[in-house]
Short mmCIF file of C-alpha atoms and ligand atoms in Angstrom, two decimals:
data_model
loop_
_atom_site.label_atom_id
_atom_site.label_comp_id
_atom_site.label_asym_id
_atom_site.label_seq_id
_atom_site.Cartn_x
_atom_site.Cartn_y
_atom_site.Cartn_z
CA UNK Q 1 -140.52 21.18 2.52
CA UNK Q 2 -144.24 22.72 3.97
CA UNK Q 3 -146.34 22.13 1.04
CA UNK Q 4 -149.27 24.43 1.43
CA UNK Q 5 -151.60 22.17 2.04
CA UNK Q 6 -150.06 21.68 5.50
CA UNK Q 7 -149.49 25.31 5.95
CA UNK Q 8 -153.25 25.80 4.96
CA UNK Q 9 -153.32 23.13 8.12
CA UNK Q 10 -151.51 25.29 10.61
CA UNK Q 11 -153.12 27.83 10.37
CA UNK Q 12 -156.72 26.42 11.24
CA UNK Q 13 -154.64 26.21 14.74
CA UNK Q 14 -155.16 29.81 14.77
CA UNK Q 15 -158.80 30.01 14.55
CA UNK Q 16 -161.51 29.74 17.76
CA UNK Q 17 -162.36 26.12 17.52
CA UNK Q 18 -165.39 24.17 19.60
CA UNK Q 19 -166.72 27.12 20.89
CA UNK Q 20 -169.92 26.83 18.89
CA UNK Q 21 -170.39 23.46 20.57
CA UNK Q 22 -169.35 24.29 23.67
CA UNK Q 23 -172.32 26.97 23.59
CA UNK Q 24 -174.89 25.04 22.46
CA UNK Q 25 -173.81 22.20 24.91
CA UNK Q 26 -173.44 19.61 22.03
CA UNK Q 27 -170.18 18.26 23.69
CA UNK Q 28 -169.55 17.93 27.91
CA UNK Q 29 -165.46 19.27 28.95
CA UNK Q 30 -164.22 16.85 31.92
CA UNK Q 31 -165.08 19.44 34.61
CA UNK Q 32 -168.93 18.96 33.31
CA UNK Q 33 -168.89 15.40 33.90
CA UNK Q 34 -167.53 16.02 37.29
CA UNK Q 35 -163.87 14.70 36.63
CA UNK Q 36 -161.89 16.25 39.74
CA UNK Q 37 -159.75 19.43 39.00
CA UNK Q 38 -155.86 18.54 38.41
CA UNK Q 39 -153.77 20.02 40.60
CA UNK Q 40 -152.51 23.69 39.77
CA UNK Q 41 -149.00 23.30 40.27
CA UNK Q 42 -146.95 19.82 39.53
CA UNK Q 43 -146.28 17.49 42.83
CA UNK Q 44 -142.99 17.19 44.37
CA UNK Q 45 -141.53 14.46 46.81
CA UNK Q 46 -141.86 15.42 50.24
CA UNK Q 47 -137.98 15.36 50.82
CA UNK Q 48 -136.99 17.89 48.46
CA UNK Q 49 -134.17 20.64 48.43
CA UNK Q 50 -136.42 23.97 48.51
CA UNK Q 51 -135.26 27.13 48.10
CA UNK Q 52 -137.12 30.66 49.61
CA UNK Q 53 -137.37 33.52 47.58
CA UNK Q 54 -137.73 36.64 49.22
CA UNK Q 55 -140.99 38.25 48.92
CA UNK Q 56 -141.41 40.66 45.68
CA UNK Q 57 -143.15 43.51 47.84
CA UNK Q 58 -139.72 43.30 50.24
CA UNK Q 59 -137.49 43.87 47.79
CA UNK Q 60 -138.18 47.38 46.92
CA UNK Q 61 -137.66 46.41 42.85
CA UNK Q 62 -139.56 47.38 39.85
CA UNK Q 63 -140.29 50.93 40.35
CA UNK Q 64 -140.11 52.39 36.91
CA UNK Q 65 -142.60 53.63 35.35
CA UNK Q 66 -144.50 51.81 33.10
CA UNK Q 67 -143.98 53.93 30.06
CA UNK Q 68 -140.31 53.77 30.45
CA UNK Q 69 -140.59 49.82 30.65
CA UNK Q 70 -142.89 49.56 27.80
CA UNK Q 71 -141.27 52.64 25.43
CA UNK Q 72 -137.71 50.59 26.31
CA UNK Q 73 -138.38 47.02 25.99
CA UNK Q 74 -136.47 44.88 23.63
CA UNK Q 75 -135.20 41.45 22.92
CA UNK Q 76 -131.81 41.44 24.01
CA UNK Q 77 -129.47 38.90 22.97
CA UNK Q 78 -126.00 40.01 24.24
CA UNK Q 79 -125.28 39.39 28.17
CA UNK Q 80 -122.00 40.33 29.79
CA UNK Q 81 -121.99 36.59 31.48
CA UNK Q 82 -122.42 38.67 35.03
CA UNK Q 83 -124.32 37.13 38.12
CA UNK Q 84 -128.20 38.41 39.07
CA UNK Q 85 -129.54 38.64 42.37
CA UNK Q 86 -132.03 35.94 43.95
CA UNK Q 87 -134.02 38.95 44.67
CA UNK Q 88 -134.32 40.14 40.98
CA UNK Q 89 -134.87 36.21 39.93
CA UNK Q 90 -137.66 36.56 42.97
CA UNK Q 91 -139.23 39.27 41.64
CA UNK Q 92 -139.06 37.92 37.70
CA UNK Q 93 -140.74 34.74 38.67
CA UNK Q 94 -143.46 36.78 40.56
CA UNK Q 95 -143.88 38.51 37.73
CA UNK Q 96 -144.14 36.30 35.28
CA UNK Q 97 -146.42 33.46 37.21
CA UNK Q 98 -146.57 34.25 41.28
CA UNK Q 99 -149.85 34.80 42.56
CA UNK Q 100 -151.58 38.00 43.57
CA UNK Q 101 -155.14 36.88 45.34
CA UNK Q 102 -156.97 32.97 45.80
CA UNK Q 103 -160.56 32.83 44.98
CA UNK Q 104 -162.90 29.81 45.78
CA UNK Q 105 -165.78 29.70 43.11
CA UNK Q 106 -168.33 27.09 42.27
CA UNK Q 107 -165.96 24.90 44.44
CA UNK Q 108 -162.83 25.62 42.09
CA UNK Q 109 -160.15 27.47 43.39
CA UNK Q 110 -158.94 30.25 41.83
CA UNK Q 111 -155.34 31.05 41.93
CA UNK Q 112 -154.72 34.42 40.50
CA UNK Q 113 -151.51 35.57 39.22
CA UNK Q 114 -149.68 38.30 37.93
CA UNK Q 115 -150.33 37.16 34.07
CA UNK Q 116 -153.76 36.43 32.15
CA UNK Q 117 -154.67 32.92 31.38
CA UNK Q 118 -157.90 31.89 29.98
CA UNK Q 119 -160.37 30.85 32.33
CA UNK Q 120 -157.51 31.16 34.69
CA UNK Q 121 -156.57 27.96 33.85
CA UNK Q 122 -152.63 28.58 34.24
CA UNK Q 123 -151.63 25.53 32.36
CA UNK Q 124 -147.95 26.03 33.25
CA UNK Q 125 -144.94 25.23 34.84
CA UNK Q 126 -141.50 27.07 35.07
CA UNK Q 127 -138.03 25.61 35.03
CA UNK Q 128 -135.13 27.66 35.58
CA UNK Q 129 -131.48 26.34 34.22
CA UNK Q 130 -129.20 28.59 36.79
CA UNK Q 131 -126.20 29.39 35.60
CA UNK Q 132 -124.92 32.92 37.59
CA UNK Q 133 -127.57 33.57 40.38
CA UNK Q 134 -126.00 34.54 43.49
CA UNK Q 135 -126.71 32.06 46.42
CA UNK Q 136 -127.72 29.27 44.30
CA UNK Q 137 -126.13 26.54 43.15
CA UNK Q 138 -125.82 25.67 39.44
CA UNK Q 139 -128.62 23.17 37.89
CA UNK Q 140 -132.05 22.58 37.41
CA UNK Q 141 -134.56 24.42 39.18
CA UNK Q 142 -138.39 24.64 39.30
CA UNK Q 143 -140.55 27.31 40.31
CA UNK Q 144 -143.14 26.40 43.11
CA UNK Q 145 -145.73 29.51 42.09
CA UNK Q 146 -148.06 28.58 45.16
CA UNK Q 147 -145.52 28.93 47.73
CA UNK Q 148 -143.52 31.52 45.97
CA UNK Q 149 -140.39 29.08 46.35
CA UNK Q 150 -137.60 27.46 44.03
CA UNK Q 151 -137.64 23.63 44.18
CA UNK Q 152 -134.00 22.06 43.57
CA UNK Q 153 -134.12 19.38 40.57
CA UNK Q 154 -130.39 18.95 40.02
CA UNK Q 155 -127.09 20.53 40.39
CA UNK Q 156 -125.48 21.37 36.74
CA UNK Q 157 -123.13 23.61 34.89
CA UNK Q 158 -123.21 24.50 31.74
CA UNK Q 159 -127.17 24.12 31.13
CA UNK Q 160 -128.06 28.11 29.80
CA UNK Q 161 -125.57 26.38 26.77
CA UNK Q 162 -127.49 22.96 26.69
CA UNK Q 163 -130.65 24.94 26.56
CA UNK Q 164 -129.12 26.94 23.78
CA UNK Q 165 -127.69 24.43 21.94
CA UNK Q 166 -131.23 22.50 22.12
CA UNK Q 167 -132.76 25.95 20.87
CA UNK Q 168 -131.41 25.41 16.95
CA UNK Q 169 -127.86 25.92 18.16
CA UNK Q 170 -128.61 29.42 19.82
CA UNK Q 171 -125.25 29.53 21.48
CA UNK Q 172 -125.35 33.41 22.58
CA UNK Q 173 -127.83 31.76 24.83
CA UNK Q 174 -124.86 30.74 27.49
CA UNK Q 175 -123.84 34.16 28.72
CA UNK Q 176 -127.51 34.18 30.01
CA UNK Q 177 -127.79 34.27 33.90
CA UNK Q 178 -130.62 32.06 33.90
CA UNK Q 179 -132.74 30.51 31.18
CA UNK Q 180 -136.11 30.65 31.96
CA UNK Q 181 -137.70 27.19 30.52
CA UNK Q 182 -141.70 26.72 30.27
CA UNK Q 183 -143.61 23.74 29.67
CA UNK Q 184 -147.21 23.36 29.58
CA UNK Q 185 -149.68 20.63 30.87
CA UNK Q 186 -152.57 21.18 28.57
CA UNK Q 187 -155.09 18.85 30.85
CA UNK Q 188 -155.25 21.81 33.33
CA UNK Q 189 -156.87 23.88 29.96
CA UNK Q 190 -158.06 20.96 28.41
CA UNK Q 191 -160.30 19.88 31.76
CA UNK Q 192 -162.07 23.16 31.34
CA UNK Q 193 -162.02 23.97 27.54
CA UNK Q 194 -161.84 20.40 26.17
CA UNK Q 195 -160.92 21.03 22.25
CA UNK Q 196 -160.70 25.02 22.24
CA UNK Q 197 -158.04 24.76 24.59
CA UNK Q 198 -154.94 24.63 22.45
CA UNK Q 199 -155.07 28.02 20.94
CA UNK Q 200 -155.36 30.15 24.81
CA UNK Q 201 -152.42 28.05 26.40
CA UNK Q 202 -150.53 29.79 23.15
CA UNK Q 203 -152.02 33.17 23.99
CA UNK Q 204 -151.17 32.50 27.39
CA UNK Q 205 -147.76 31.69 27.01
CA UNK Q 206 -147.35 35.34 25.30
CA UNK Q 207 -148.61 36.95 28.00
CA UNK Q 208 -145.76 35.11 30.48
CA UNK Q 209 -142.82 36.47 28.12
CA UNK Q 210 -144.26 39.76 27.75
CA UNK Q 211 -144.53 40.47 31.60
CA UNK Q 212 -140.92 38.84 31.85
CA UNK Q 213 -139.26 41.23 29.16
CA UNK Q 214 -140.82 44.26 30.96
CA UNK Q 215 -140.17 42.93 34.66
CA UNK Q 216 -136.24 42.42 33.24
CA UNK Q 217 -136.56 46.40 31.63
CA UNK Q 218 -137.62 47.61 34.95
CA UNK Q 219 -134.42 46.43 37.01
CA UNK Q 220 -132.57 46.52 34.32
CA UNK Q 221 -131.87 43.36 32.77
CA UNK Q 222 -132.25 41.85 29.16
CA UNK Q 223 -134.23 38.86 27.89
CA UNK Q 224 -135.31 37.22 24.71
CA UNK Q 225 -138.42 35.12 23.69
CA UNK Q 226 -136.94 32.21 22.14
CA UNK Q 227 -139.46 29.86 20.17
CA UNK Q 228 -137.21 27.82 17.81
CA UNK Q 229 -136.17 25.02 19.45
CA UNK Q 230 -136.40 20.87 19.13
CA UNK Q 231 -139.08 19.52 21.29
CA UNK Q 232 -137.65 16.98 22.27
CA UNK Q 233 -133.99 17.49 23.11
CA UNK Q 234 -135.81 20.55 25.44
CA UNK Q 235 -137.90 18.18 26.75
CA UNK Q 236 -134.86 15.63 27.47
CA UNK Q 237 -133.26 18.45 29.49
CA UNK Q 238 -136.29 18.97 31.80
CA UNK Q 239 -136.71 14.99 31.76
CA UNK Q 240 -140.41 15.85 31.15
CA UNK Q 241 -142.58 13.15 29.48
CA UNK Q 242 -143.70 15.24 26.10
CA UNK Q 243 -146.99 14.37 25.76
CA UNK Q 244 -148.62 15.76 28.90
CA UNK Q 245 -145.38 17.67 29.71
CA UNK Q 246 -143.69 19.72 27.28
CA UNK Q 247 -141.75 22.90 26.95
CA UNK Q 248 -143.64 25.68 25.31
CA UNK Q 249 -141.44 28.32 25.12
CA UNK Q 250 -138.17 29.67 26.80
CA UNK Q 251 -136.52 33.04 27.77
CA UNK Q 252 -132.77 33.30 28.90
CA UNK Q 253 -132.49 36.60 31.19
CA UNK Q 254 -128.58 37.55 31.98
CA UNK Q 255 -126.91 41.18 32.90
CA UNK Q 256 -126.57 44.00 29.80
CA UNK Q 257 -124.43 46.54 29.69
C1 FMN N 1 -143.10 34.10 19.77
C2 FMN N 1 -141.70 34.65 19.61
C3 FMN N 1 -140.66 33.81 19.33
C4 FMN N 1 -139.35 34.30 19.22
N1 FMN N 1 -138.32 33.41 19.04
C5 FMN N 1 -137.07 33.89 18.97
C6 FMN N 1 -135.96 33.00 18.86
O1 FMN N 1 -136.10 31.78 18.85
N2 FMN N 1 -134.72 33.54 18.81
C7 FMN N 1 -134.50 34.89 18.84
O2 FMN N 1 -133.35 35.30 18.80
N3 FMN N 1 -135.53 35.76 18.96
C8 FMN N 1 -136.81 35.30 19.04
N4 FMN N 1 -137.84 36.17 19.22
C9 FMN N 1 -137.58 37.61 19.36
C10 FMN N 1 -137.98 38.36 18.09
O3 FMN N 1 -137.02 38.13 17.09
C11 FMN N 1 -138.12 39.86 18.42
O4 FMN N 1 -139.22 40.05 19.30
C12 FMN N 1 -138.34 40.68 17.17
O5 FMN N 1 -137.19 40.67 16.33
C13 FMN N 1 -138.69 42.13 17.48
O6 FMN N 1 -137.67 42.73 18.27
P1 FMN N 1 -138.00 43.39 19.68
O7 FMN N 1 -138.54 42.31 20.59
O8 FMN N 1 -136.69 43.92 20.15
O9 FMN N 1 -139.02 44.45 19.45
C14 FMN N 1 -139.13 35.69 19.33
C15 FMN N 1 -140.20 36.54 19.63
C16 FMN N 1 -141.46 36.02 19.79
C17 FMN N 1 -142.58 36.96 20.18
#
């Protein structure tokens, strides 16, 4: 049982934290002392399997208006187990993290996307457990968001039910399409914002499932936030570490009547 002492706890979580230092210059972040910048997007081995993704503004998706996709949205649990296009999962991963425009400042570069993130910090990575996407293989995928590309982890079947199983035994989860799975690596945050960096990555994270549920409304597909889950048996999944790896929140995405 929470007593309320820890709930009291929790909820400090929610308040701006270190900022009062960081103003007054009390404390120095990694990126004051000069510490290089960690790279924006997780390193792959040079051999890989990569995927391309057909360019978003090719596709010719995503055309409805705005009011329709925000007076429509909702969290929609119930898939008919049908296949999506690699064009709509092209477009959904654009959406959600792809990059619209590099800036160099102060001799930090810039890379930004298609969602907020505090200081545009991006402290993020997205897996994808495919399922039913047409031209791909079954398994483990990651998105590449600086080359707009999928890289191949491992062939599977059966992970969108893994993934829902490892979300408190959310089995409607396995009809999805495609589970999208995100982790965050705090140190990209935490080089910049030190100790008032755990509260944006949350914020951030919203602002990723909010652009997928109305990028899914505007071709016509459903999705769900889903943030009960066991941290680690996710993590197993993703066979990422936990401690400077670990998932943050998921979304599985799959066809609607
Ligand atoms: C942070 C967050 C976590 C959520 N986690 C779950 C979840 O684990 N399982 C689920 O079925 N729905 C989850 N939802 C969806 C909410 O239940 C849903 O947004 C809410 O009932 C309102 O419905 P609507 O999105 O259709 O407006 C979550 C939503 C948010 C924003």
């Amino acid at each position: 049982m929470d007593t309320h002492d820890e709930i009291l706890k929790q909820r400090r979580f929610l308040q701006a934290a270190g900022w009062e230092e960081r103003q007054q210059q009390t404390t120095r972040t990694d990126q004051q002392l000069g510490v290089p910048e960690p790279p924006a997007q997780k390193a792959y081995p040079p051999n890989s399997t990569i995927i391309e993704l057909p360019l978003p503004e090719s596709t010719g998706l995503g055309t409805m208006p705005v009011i329709s996709a925000l007076g429509n949205r909702e969290s929609r649990r119930k898939y008919t187990g049908g296949a999506i296009r690699l064009d709509q999962l092209s477009f959904l991963l654009w959406a959600t993290q792809g990059v619209r425009k590099t800036v160099v400042a102060d001799g930090i570069t810039k890379y930004r996307r298609l969602s907020p993130s505090a200081g545009a910090r991006h402290p993020f990575e997205s897996y994808l457990a495919v399922e039913r996407v047409d031209g791909l293989t079954s398994g483990l995928y990651r998105y590449l968001h600086l080359e707009h590309r999928l890289l191949s982890l491992r062939p599977e079947h059966g992970l969108a039910e893994q993934f829902g199983r490892a979300a408190c035994q959310q089995v409607w989860m396995r009809d999805a399409a495609v589970v999208f799975v995100w982790t965050a690596i705090p140190y990209r945050t935490e080089w910049r914002y030190a100790r008032t960096s755990h509260k944006v990555i949350a914020l951030d994270a919203g602002h990723l499932c909010q652009n997928l549920y109305l990028a899914c409304e505007a071709l016509g597909l459903g999705t769900c936030a889903v943030a009960a889950y066991v941290q680690d048996q996710v993590d197993q999944l993703l066979e990422v570490d936990g401690a400077d790896e670990f998932t943050i929140y998921l979304a599985p995405v799959g066809r609607i009547d």
